[in-house]
Amino acid sequence: MSKNFYVTTPIYYVNGDPHVGSAYTTIAADVIARYKKSKGFNVFFLTGTDEHGQKVEETARGRGLTPQEWVDSMAPKFVDMWERLNINYTDFIRTTELRHKEAVKKILKTVYDKGDIYKGEYEGKYCVSCETFVPENQIINNNCCPDCGKELRTVKEESYFFKMSKYQELLLEHIEKNPDFILPISRRNEVISFIKQGLQDLSISRTTFEWGIPIEFAPGHITYVWFDALTNYLTAVGYENNSELFDTMWNNGEVVHLLGKDILRFHAIIWPCMLLSAGIKLPDKIVSHGWWTSEGEKMSKSKGNVVSPVEEIEKYGVDAFRYCLMREVNFGNDGDYSTNSIINRINSDLANDLGNLLNRTLGMYHKYFDGVIRESGKVEEIDLNVISLYDETIKIIEEHTGKFEFSKALEAIWRFISRMNKYVDETTPWLLIKDETKKQRLATVMNFLIDSLVKIAVLTMPYMPEASQNIWNQL
């Protein structure tokens, strides 16, 4: 198995501020990256911003700015947010960078030279908000987008098309042969049934606005924003300028894309077809998560219930916020962000379970042994149970993390923490200290507790880097 691991978040659209949904995907990617690093993998973790398209052009114009000025003012908000969330990425890509423009030119030329791009005319309904054309059979409420509900525009323009239909059977075959290609399974089934309805060729150029990457073989045309945006995953690992890195991370690495379910079709259909045409290996896993609501309602600016990660970090601390997001909902399902459940989690899991175990253990070691490590005596049945539970916990974590089931991995860690709290109650160090003949047994018990905290610090590190470091420092 390859020891190279390449994980990506989607590149986030610069027209809005980072929110709890984008924070969630990015924290999940950070968790898996830290976990893999702790197991000795060579990890490349990419995030970034998506900066082209009609919506950006129109927003910039409305503010009296050039599109470049507008995106330059927005991208730093994401850099700043990831810093506050303690996100340890390898690279942050912006689609307005030269390296990315070069990569897009390269993939377009490759696909064009293969005969998979042709000129035609496009007439249809277009959603500016989602930057996508909407087929007649998907339009809702007379003339509205099925995804965002906004009014559609009728667009007629000369366009270049990518022969996506040509790759329908190849893609289906790949999905059937690779059960983990799209996770969770429920989403995989959705994608399969969508493909089976028949793939249409994809309009990949625009002439009605200017903010995008020009197409060399099509003067006056710019690249459709999704063809541009998806290519970022190749750009960052050197597709156009660093063949050694590309070979290591893409061709000989495990490539995993994490994203929200609203952009699954682009990633699970358009993207693999682009790669098949360009003769590039497909990613190994495309993992989509659900949507977040706030106190049971859809988040929207008009309702004023959009959760701000910055405010939450200020209230609870970065590690508590990271922990709660990862623990609250199983990756793949929709989740609800509710203040009550966050506070309950912090009080019960972090303060009562983990905090309690740490404080009791350190307190007793200082009190009984002045903080100096004593030699253990012989191991008893109850100690062996703890050792076997730990071995079992490691296996469970490995299994769930491999499937991106972060909340289940955390459950296993907390079962171990609870067991160690119970171990304190069952071994009663405060009684052992009163009996001179039990001093060696006391040392054994206390060392088991210290050892368990070392292990817990390592296990919780991907989720709560600061807290685990603090435990480590105190030990």
Short mmCIF file of C-alpha atoms in Angstrom, two decimals:
data_model
loop_
_atom_site.label_atom_id
_atom_site.label_comp_id
_atom_site.label_asym_id
_atom_site.label_seq_id
_atom_site.Cartn_x
_atom_site.Cartn_y
_atom_site.Cartn_z
CA MET A 1 0.00 0.00 0.00
CA SER A 2 1.21 3.46 -0.86
CA LYS A 3 2.50 5.57 2.00
CA ASN A 4 1.73 8.78 0.07
CA PHE A 5 -1.57 10.37 1.01
CA TYR A 6 -3.12 13.36 -0.76
CA VAL A 7 -6.25 14.91 0.77
CA THR A 8 -8.17 17.92 -0.52
CA THR A 9 -11.03 20.14 0.58
CA PRO A 10 -13.11 21.77 -2.14
CA ILE A 11 -11.78 25.17 -3.09
CA TYR A 12 -14.16 27.61 -1.47
CA TYR A 13 -16.07 30.17 -3.45
CA VAL A 14 -14.86 33.67 -2.55
CA ASN A 15 -18.25 35.34 -2.75
CA GLY A 16 -19.13 34.51 0.84
CA ASP A 17 -17.31 34.36 4.16
CA PRO A 18 -16.15 31.01 5.53
CA HIS A 19 -18.97 29.37 7.53
CA VAL A 20 -19.55 26.28 9.64
CA GLY A 21 -19.96 24.07 6.54
CA SER A 22 -16.59 25.05 5.05
CA ALA A 23 -15.02 24.85 8.52
CA TYR A 24 -16.38 21.31 8.91
CA THR A 25 -14.89 19.99 5.66
CA THR A 26 -11.56 21.66 6.38
CA ILE A 27 -11.35 20.36 9.96
CA ALA A 28 -12.18 16.85 8.68
CA ALA A 29 -9.37 17.08 6.13
CA ASP A 30 -7.02 18.35 8.84
CA VAL A 31 -7.98 15.44 11.13
CA ILE A 32 -7.31 12.81 8.47
CA ALA A 33 -4.04 14.53 7.45
CA ARG A 34 -2.77 14.64 11.06
CA TYR A 35 -3.89 11.06 11.64
CA LYS A 36 -2.05 9.79 8.56
CA LYS A 37 1.08 11.76 9.48
CA SER A 38 1.04 10.20 12.94
CA LYS A 39 1.11 6.80 11.23
CA GLY A 40 4.18 7.74 9.18
CA PHE A 41 2.52 8.67 5.89
CA ASN A 42 3.90 11.27 3.50
CA VAL A 43 0.90 13.64 3.52
CA PHE A 44 -0.07 16.48 1.18
CA PHE A 45 -3.12 18.48 2.30
CA LEU A 46 -4.63 21.04 -0.05
CA THR A 47 -7.24 23.74 0.44
CA GLY A 48 -7.86 27.06 -1.33
CA THR A 49 -10.26 29.41 -3.07
CA ASP A 50 -12.29 29.35 -6.28
CA GLU A 51 -12.07 32.83 -7.78
CA HIS A 52 -13.48 32.93 -11.32
CA GLY A 53 -16.97 33.11 -12.81
CA GLN A 54 -19.85 35.39 -13.61
CA LYS A 55 -21.02 35.78 -10.02
CA VAL A 56 -17.59 37.13 -8.97
CA GLU A 57 -17.52 39.52 -11.92
CA GLU A 58 -20.99 40.86 -11.11
CA THR A 59 -20.33 41.19 -7.37
CA ALA A 60 -17.07 43.04 -8.00
CA ARG A 61 -18.73 45.40 -10.45
CA GLY A 62 -21.50 46.10 -7.93
CA ARG A 63 -18.82 47.19 -5.45
CA GLY A 64 -16.90 49.34 -7.90
CA LEU A 65 -13.93 46.94 -7.89
CA THR A 66 -12.17 44.86 -10.51
CA PRO A 67 -12.76 41.10 -10.07
CA GLN A 68 -9.09 40.69 -9.09
CA GLU A 69 -9.37 43.37 -6.39
CA TRP A 70 -12.51 41.71 -5.06
CA VAL A 71 -11.00 38.21 -4.86
CA ASP A 72 -7.78 39.64 -3.36
CA SER A 73 -9.88 41.10 -0.55
CA MET A 74 -11.75 37.82 0.08
CA ALA A 75 -9.08 35.07 -0.11
CA PRO A 76 -7.26 36.25 3.08
CA LYS A 77 -10.47 35.65 5.08
CA PHE A 78 -10.10 31.93 4.38
CA VAL A 79 -6.37 31.93 5.19
CA ASP A 80 -7.15 33.70 8.47
CA MET A 81 -10.02 31.37 9.36
CA TRP A 82 -7.93 28.23 8.81
CA GLU A 83 -5.19 29.68 10.97
CA ARG A 84 -7.69 30.27 13.79
CA LEU A 85 -8.98 26.72 13.41
CA ASN A 86 -5.42 25.36 13.65
CA ILE A 87 -5.55 23.88 10.14
CA ASN A 88 -2.14 22.55 9.16
CA TYR A 89 -2.41 22.46 5.34
CA THR A 90 0.48 21.89 2.93
CA ASP A 91 -0.70 24.29 0.24
CA PHE A 92 -3.36 26.95 -0.25
CA ILE A 93 -4.28 27.39 -3.90
CA ARG A 94 -6.04 30.29 -5.60
CA THR A 95 -7.41 29.75 -9.08
CA THR A 96 -6.17 33.20 -10.17
CA GLU A 97 -2.54 32.07 -9.72
CA LEU A 98 -0.35 31.64 -12.81
CA ARG A 99 0.47 27.99 -12.01
CA HIS A 100 -3.22 27.17 -12.06
CA LYS A 101 -3.92 28.98 -15.33
CA GLU A 102 -1.09 26.96 -16.88
CA ALA A 103 -2.54 23.68 -15.56
CA VAL A 104 -5.99 24.51 -16.97
CA LYS A 105 -4.48 25.34 -20.37
CA LYS A 106 -2.63 22.05 -20.31
CA ILE A 107 -5.64 19.84 -19.51
CA LEU A 108 -7.82 21.71 -22.04
CA LYS A 109 -5.23 21.20 -24.77
CA THR A 110 -4.86 17.49 -23.88
CA VAL A 111 -8.63 16.91 -24.02
CA TYR A 112 -8.95 19.02 -27.21
CA ASP A 113 -6.10 17.17 -28.96
CA LYS A 114 -7.86 13.92 -28.13
CA GLY A 115 -10.91 15.11 -30.08
CA ASP A 116 -13.11 15.37 -27.00
CA ILE A 117 -13.99 19.07 -27.42
CA TYR A 118 -16.17 20.43 -30.24
CA LYS A 119 -17.82 23.73 -31.12
CA GLY A 120 -21.59 24.14 -30.94
CA GLU A 121 -24.27 26.48 -29.73
CA TYR A 122 -25.78 26.45 -26.30
CA GLU A 123 -29.26 27.60 -25.52
CA GLY A 124 -30.71 26.87 -22.15
CA LYS A 125 -31.50 27.90 -18.64
CA TYR A 126 -28.55 29.07 -16.55
CA CYS A 127 -28.24 29.65 -12.81
CA VAL A 128 -25.73 32.42 -12.14
CA SER A 129 -25.65 31.61 -8.41
CA CYS A 130 -24.65 27.96 -8.93
CA GLU A 131 -22.67 28.70 -12.14
CA THR A 132 -24.44 25.84 -13.89
CA PHE A 133 -26.87 25.10 -16.72
CA VAL A 134 -30.08 23.42 -15.63
CA PRO A 135 -31.68 20.78 -17.90
CA GLU A 136 -35.40 21.32 -18.63
CA ASN A 137 -36.42 18.25 -16.62
CA GLN A 138 -34.81 19.61 -13.44
CA ILE A 139 -36.30 23.12 -13.41
CA ILE A 140 -38.63 23.80 -10.47
CA ASN A 141 -41.39 26.39 -9.81
CA ASN A 142 -41.71 27.38 -13.49
CA ASN A 143 -38.23 28.87 -13.86
CA CYS A 144 -36.12 28.23 -10.77
CA CYS A 145 -32.91 26.37 -9.96
CA PRO A 146 -33.43 22.99 -8.22
CA ASP A 147 -30.40 23.60 -5.97
CA CYS A 148 -30.67 27.20 -4.76
CA GLY A 149 -34.25 28.09 -5.81
CA LYS A 150 -33.20 31.29 -7.59
CA GLU A 151 -34.66 32.50 -10.91
CA LEU A 152 -32.92 31.10 -14.00
CA ARG A 153 -31.71 33.10 -17.01
CA THR A 154 -32.12 32.03 -20.59
CA VAL A 155 -28.71 32.00 -22.25
CA LYS A 156 -27.90 31.53 -25.91
CA GLU A 157 -24.28 31.60 -26.98
CA GLU A 158 -21.67 29.88 -29.09
CA SER A 159 -19.95 27.34 -26.90
CA TYR A 160 -17.37 24.59 -26.89
CA PHE A 161 -18.56 21.26 -25.56
CA PHE A 162 -16.74 18.45 -23.78
CA LYS A 163 -17.85 14.97 -24.92
CA MET A 164 -18.84 13.82 -21.46
CA SER A 165 -21.40 11.36 -22.85
CA LYS A 166 -18.50 9.39 -24.39
CA TYR A 167 -17.29 8.42 -20.88
CA GLN A 168 -20.61 7.35 -19.38
CA GLU A 169 -20.02 3.59 -19.58
CA LEU A 170 -16.36 3.79 -18.54
CA LEU A 171 -17.30 5.83 -15.48
CA LEU A 172 -20.12 3.46 -14.49
CA GLU A 173 -17.76 0.52 -14.84
CA HIS A 174 -15.18 2.26 -12.62
CA ILE A 175 -17.79 2.97 -9.92
CA GLU A 176 -19.06 -0.64 -10.01
CA LYS A 177 -15.51 -2.03 -9.74
CA ASN A 178 -14.45 0.31 -6.92
CA PRO A 179 -17.04 0.22 -4.13
CA ASP A 180 -15.15 2.86 -2.08
CA PHE A 181 -14.80 5.32 -4.95
CA ILE A 182 -17.83 7.32 -3.74
CA LEU A 183 -18.59 7.38 -0.02
CA PRO A 184 -20.93 7.05 1.80
CA ILE A 185 -22.71 4.25 -0.11
CA SER A 186 -26.04 6.14 -0.18
CA ARG A 187 -24.39 8.90 -2.25
CA ARG A 188 -22.79 6.34 -4.52
CA ASN A 189 -26.22 5.00 -5.39
CA GLU A 190 -27.49 8.52 -6.15
CA VAL A 191 -24.60 9.11 -8.56
CA ILE A 192 -25.11 5.78 -10.33
CA SER A 193 -28.81 6.44 -10.91
CA PHE A 194 -28.03 9.95 -12.20
CA ILE A 195 -25.46 8.61 -14.70
CA LYS A 196 -27.89 5.95 -15.87
CA GLN A 197 -30.38 8.66 -16.88
CA GLY A 198 -27.79 9.51 -19.55
CA LEU A 199 -24.91 11.98 -19.47
CA GLN A 200 -25.11 15.02 -21.73
CA ASP A 201 -22.09 16.73 -23.23
CA LEU A 202 -20.87 19.63 -21.11
CA SER A 203 -20.64 23.22 -22.25
CA ILE A 204 -17.13 24.24 -21.13
CA SER A 205 -16.75 27.77 -22.49
CA ARG A 206 -18.41 31.15 -22.02
CA THR A 207 -18.51 34.34 -24.09
CA THR A 208 -21.08 36.40 -22.15
CA PHE A 209 -18.62 37.55 -19.48
CA GLU A 210 -14.85 37.92 -19.18
CA TRP A 211 -13.70 36.84 -15.73
CA GLY A 212 -12.10 33.46 -16.33
CA ILE A 213 -9.18 31.65 -17.95
CA PRO A 214 -9.02 32.25 -21.74
CA ILE A 215 -9.12 29.16 -23.98
CA GLU A 216 -6.15 29.15 -26.37
CA PHE A 217 -7.86 27.28 -29.20
CA ALA A 218 -11.07 29.34 -28.89
CA PRO A 219 -10.44 33.10 -29.12
CA GLY A 220 -13.04 35.12 -27.20
CA HIS A 221 -14.01 32.15 -25.02
CA ILE A 222 -13.18 31.66 -21.36
CA THR A 223 -13.17 28.37 -19.44
CA TYR A 224 -16.37 27.29 -17.70
CA VAL A 225 -15.74 27.75 -13.99
CA TRP A 226 -16.12 24.06 -13.03
CA PHE A 227 -13.64 22.86 -15.64
CA ASP A 228 -11.29 25.48 -14.21
CA ALA A 229 -12.01 24.85 -10.51
CA LEU A 230 -11.74 21.05 -10.49
CA THR A 231 -8.32 21.19 -12.13
CA ASN A 232 -6.91 22.81 -8.96
CA TYR A 233 -6.43 19.34 -7.47
CA LEU A 234 -3.89 18.61 -10.22
CA THR A 235 -2.26 22.05 -10.17
CA ALA A 236 -1.20 21.90 -6.54
CA VAL A 237 0.71 18.64 -6.93
CA GLY A 238 2.66 19.83 -9.95
CA TYR A 239 0.62 18.64 -12.95
CA GLU A 240 2.00 21.41 -15.15
CA ASN A 241 5.42 22.07 -13.61
CA ASN A 242 6.65 19.36 -11.22
CA SER A 243 6.40 15.86 -12.65
CA GLU A 244 8.24 14.30 -9.70
CA LEU A 245 5.76 15.64 -7.15
CA PHE A 246 2.85 14.71 -9.42
CA ASP A 247 4.15 11.21 -9.78
CA THR A 248 4.58 10.82 -6.02
CA MET A 249 1.33 12.31 -4.76
CA TRP A 250 -1.12 11.67 -7.61
CA ASN A 251 0.10 8.66 -9.56
CA ASN A 252 1.55 6.79 -6.58
CA GLY A 253 -0.51 8.20 -3.73
CA GLU A 254 -3.95 7.65 -2.29
CA VAL A 255 -5.98 10.64 -3.50
CA VAL A 256 -9.02 11.62 -1.41
CA HIS A 257 -11.42 14.50 -2.09
CA LEU A 258 -13.64 15.64 0.81
CA LEU A 259 -16.65 17.82 -0.05
CA GLY A 260 -20.25 18.73 0.74
CA LYS A 261 -23.03 16.74 -0.93
CA ASP A 262 -24.21 19.82 -2.90
CA ILE A 263 -21.14 19.57 -5.18
CA LEU A 264 -20.95 15.78 -5.36
CA ARG A 265 -22.13 15.51 -8.98
CA PHE A 266 -19.42 17.83 -10.23
CA HIS A 267 -16.78 15.76 -8.41
CA ALA A 268 -18.18 12.30 -9.06
CA ILE A 269 -19.24 12.79 -12.70
CA ILE A 270 -17.66 15.78 -14.49
CA TRP A 271 -14.25 15.42 -12.81
CA PRO A 272 -13.69 11.68 -13.49
CA CYS A 273 -14.82 12.17 -17.11
CA MET A 274 -12.28 15.01 -17.51
CA LEU A 275 -9.54 12.78 -16.09
CA LEU A 276 -10.53 9.78 -18.23
CA SER A 277 -10.31 11.98 -21.32
CA ALA A 278 -6.95 13.45 -20.25
CA GLY A 279 -5.54 9.99 -19.49
CA ILE A 280 -4.98 10.77 -15.80
CA LYS A 281 -5.55 8.32 -12.93
CA LEU A 282 -8.89 8.83 -11.13
CA PRO A 283 -8.91 9.81 -7.43
CA ASP A 284 -9.24 6.91 -5.02
CA LYS A 285 -12.09 8.27 -2.91
CA ILE A 286 -14.67 11.02 -3.24
CA VAL A 287 -16.21 11.47 0.20
CA SER A 288 -19.21 13.72 0.65
CA HIS A 289 -20.73 14.94 3.90
CA GLY A 290 -24.15 16.33 4.70
CA TRP A 291 -25.42 19.82 5.38
CA TRP A 292 -25.48 21.70 8.66
CA THR A 293 -28.61 23.28 10.06
CA SER A 294 -28.66 25.65 13.04
CA GLU A 295 -31.02 24.83 15.93
CA GLY A 296 -33.01 22.68 13.48
CA GLU A 297 -33.36 25.32 10.74
CA LYS A 298 -31.54 25.84 7.46
CA MET A 299 -28.84 28.48 7.91
CA SER A 300 -29.48 31.68 6.01
CA LYS A 301 -28.31 35.26 6.29
CA SER A 302 -31.89 36.53 6.23
CA LYS A 303 -32.76 34.41 9.29
CA GLY A 304 -29.56 35.59 10.96
CA ASN A 305 -28.78 32.05 12.11
CA VAL A 306 -25.53 31.48 10.24
CA VAL A 307 -22.99 30.02 12.67
CA SER A 308 -19.74 31.98 12.66
CA PRO A 309 -16.75 29.73 13.42
CA VAL A 310 -14.82 32.77 14.74
CA GLU A 311 -17.52 33.54 17.33
CA GLU A 312 -17.73 29.87 18.34
CA ILE A 313 -13.95 29.64 18.81
CA GLU A 314 -14.04 32.76 20.97
CA LYS A 315 -16.81 31.24 23.09
CA TYR A 316 -15.55 27.69 23.53
CA GLY A 317 -11.93 27.52 22.32
CA VAL A 318 -10.66 26.06 19.08
CA ASP A 319 -10.25 22.47 20.26
CA ALA A 320 -13.72 22.27 21.77
CA PHE A 321 -15.21 23.60 18.51
CA ARG A 322 -13.22 21.10 16.43
CA TYR A 323 -14.15 18.24 18.75
CA CYS A 324 -17.86 19.04 18.80
CA LEU A 325 -18.14 19.33 15.00
CA MET A 326 -16.40 16.00 14.49
CA ARG A 327 -18.25 14.22 17.29
CA GLU A 328 -21.75 15.62 16.83
CA VAL A 329 -22.63 13.96 13.53
CA ASN A 330 -21.37 10.99 11.55
CA PHE A 331 -19.52 12.26 8.46
CA GLY A 332 -21.92 11.80 5.54
CA ASN A 333 -25.11 12.61 7.46
CA ASP A 334 -26.71 16.02 7.88
CA GLY A 335 -25.96 17.67 11.21
CA ASP A 336 -27.58 20.24 13.43
CA TYR A 337 -25.48 22.84 15.22
CA SER A 338 -27.19 23.53 18.51
CA THR A 339 -25.75 25.51 21.40
CA ASN A 340 -27.23 23.11 23.98
CA SER A 341 -25.63 20.03 22.50
CA ILE A 342 -22.27 21.81 22.14
CA ILE A 343 -22.31 22.90 25.80
CA ASN A 344 -23.36 19.41 26.93
CA ARG A 345 -20.53 17.83 24.93
CA ILE A 346 -17.96 20.24 26.38
CA ASN A 347 -19.17 19.64 29.93
CA SER A 348 -19.60 15.88 29.77
CA ASP A 349 -16.92 14.69 27.33
CA LEU A 350 -14.17 17.25 27.74
CA ALA A 351 -14.51 18.44 31.33
CA ASN A 352 -16.04 15.47 33.15
CA ASP A 353 -14.44 12.59 31.25
CA LEU A 354 -11.09 13.74 29.90
CA GLY A 355 -10.41 16.69 32.21
CA ASN A 356 -11.35 14.68 35.25
CA LEU A 357 -9.09 11.75 34.35
CA LEU A 358 -6.13 14.05 33.73
CA ASN A 359 -6.56 16.12 36.88
CA ARG A 360 -7.18 13.17 39.18
CA THR A 361 -4.19 11.26 37.85
CA LEU A 362 -1.71 14.14 37.97
CA GLY A 363 -3.03 15.26 41.36
CA MET A 364 -2.54 11.81 42.88
CA TYR A 365 0.90 11.27 41.36
CA HIS A 366 2.11 14.55 42.82
CA LYS A 367 0.46 13.90 46.16
CA TYR A 368 1.57 10.28 46.57
CA PHE A 369 4.96 10.28 44.83
CA ASP A 370 5.91 14.00 44.59
CA GLY A 371 5.60 13.68 40.82
CA VAL A 372 8.56 11.26 40.61
CA ILE A 373 7.96 8.11 38.56
CA ARG A 374 8.08 4.93 40.66
CA GLU A 375 8.78 1.44 39.43
CA SER A 376 5.68 -0.71 38.83
CA GLY A 377 5.00 -4.02 40.49
CA LYS A 378 3.32 -7.06 38.98
CA VAL A 379 0.40 -6.69 36.61
CA GLU A 380 -3.07 -7.89 37.69
CA GLU A 381 -6.15 -9.01 35.76
CA ILE A 382 -7.74 -5.53 35.74
CA ASP A 383 -4.55 -4.07 34.22
CA LEU A 384 -4.53 -6.68 31.48
CA ASN A 385 -8.14 -5.76 30.66
CA VAL A 386 -7.04 -2.17 30.11
CA ILE A 387 -4.22 -3.29 27.79
CA SER A 388 -6.57 -5.41 25.68
CA LEU A 389 -9.20 -2.64 25.54
CA TYR A 390 -6.53 -0.25 24.25
CA ASP A 391 -5.45 -2.71 21.53
CA GLU A 392 -9.07 -3.14 20.51
CA THR A 393 -9.59 0.67 20.53
CA ILE A 394 -6.67 1.15 18.12
CA LYS A 395 -8.24 -1.34 15.68
CA ILE A 396 -11.67 0.34 15.90
CA ILE A 397 -10.15 3.80 15.31
CA GLU A 398 -8.21 2.50 12.31
CA GLU A 399 -11.34 0.97 10.81
CA HIS A 400 -13.57 4.02 11.30
CA THR A 401 -10.98 6.61 10.32
CA GLY A 402 -10.36 4.63 7.12
CA LYS A 403 -14.05 5.10 6.29
CA PHE A 404 -14.03 8.78 7.41
CA GLU A 405 -16.38 7.93 10.28
CA PHE A 406 -14.81 10.43 12.64
CA SER A 407 -17.58 10.48 15.22
CA LYS A 408 -17.35 6.70 15.61
CA ALA A 409 -13.56 6.89 16.03
CA LEU A 410 -14.08 9.51 18.76
CA GLU A 411 -16.69 7.31 20.44
CA ALA A 412 -14.10 4.55 20.69
CA ILE A 413 -11.52 6.93 22.19
CA TRP A 414 -14.10 8.12 24.76
CA ARG A 415 -15.01 4.56 25.68
CA PHE A 416 -11.34 4.09 26.58
CA ILE A 417 -11.32 7.36 28.58
CA SER A 418 -14.46 6.28 30.48
CA ARG A 419 -12.88 2.90 31.17
CA MET A 420 -9.83 4.61 32.68
CA ASN A 421 -12.03 6.76 34.93
CA LYS A 422 -13.72 3.57 36.09
CA TYR A 423 -10.27 1.98 36.58
CA VAL A 424 -9.46 4.74 39.10
CA ASP A 425 -12.65 3.98 41.04
CA GLU A 426 -12.03 0.23 40.96
CA THR A 427 -8.33 0.32 41.96
CA THR A 428 -8.88 2.94 44.73
CA PRO A 429 -5.40 4.57 44.90
CA TRP A 430 -6.55 6.62 47.93
CA LEU A 431 -6.92 3.38 49.91
CA LEU A 432 -3.71 1.80 48.57
CA ILE A 433 -1.65 4.74 49.85
CA LYS A 434 -2.79 4.01 53.40
CA ASP A 435 -1.29 0.51 53.36
CA GLU A 436 2.55 0.27 53.36
CA THR A 437 2.44 -3.22 51.80
CA LYS A 438 0.45 -1.89 48.82
CA LYS A 439 2.98 0.81 47.76
CA GLN A 440 4.16 -1.24 44.77
CA ARG A 441 0.58 -1.92 43.69
CA LEU A 442 -0.12 1.83 43.96
CA ALA A 443 2.85 2.54 41.65
CA THR A 444 1.53 0.01 39.12
CA VAL A 445 -1.94 1.58 39.14
CA MET A 446 -0.62 5.13 38.84
CA ASN A 447 1.72 4.17 36.01
CA PHE A 448 -1.13 2.53 34.14
CA LEU A 449 -3.06 5.78 34.47
CA ILE A 450 -0.12 7.90 33.29
CA ASP A 451 0.47 5.53 30.39
CA SER A 452 -3.20 5.73 29.39
CA LEU A 453 -2.98 9.54 29.32
CA VAL A 454 0.06 9.38 27.03
CA LYS A 455 -2.00 7.18 24.69
CA ILE A 456 -5.07 9.42 24.93
CA ALA A 457 -2.96 12.48 24.08
CA VAL A 458 -1.78 10.74 20.90
CA LEU A 459 -5.26 9.47 19.95
CA THR A 460 -6.96 12.86 20.42
CA MET A 461 -4.18 14.85 18.71
CA PRO A 462 -5.71 14.92 15.19
CA TYR A 463 -8.96 16.31 16.62
CA MET A 464 -7.65 18.56 19.39
CA PRO A 465 -4.02 19.44 18.64
CA GLU A 466 -3.67 22.08 21.38
CA ALA A 467 -5.39 20.12 24.13
CA SER A 468 -3.39 16.98 23.40
CA GLN A 469 -0.16 19.02 23.44
CA ASN A 470 -1.20 20.47 26.82
CA ILE A 471 -1.77 16.99 28.22
CA TRP A 472 1.63 15.98 26.84
CA ASN A 473 3.31 19.03 28.41
CA GLN A 474 1.74 18.31 31.81
CA LEU A 475 2.85 14.69 31.63
#
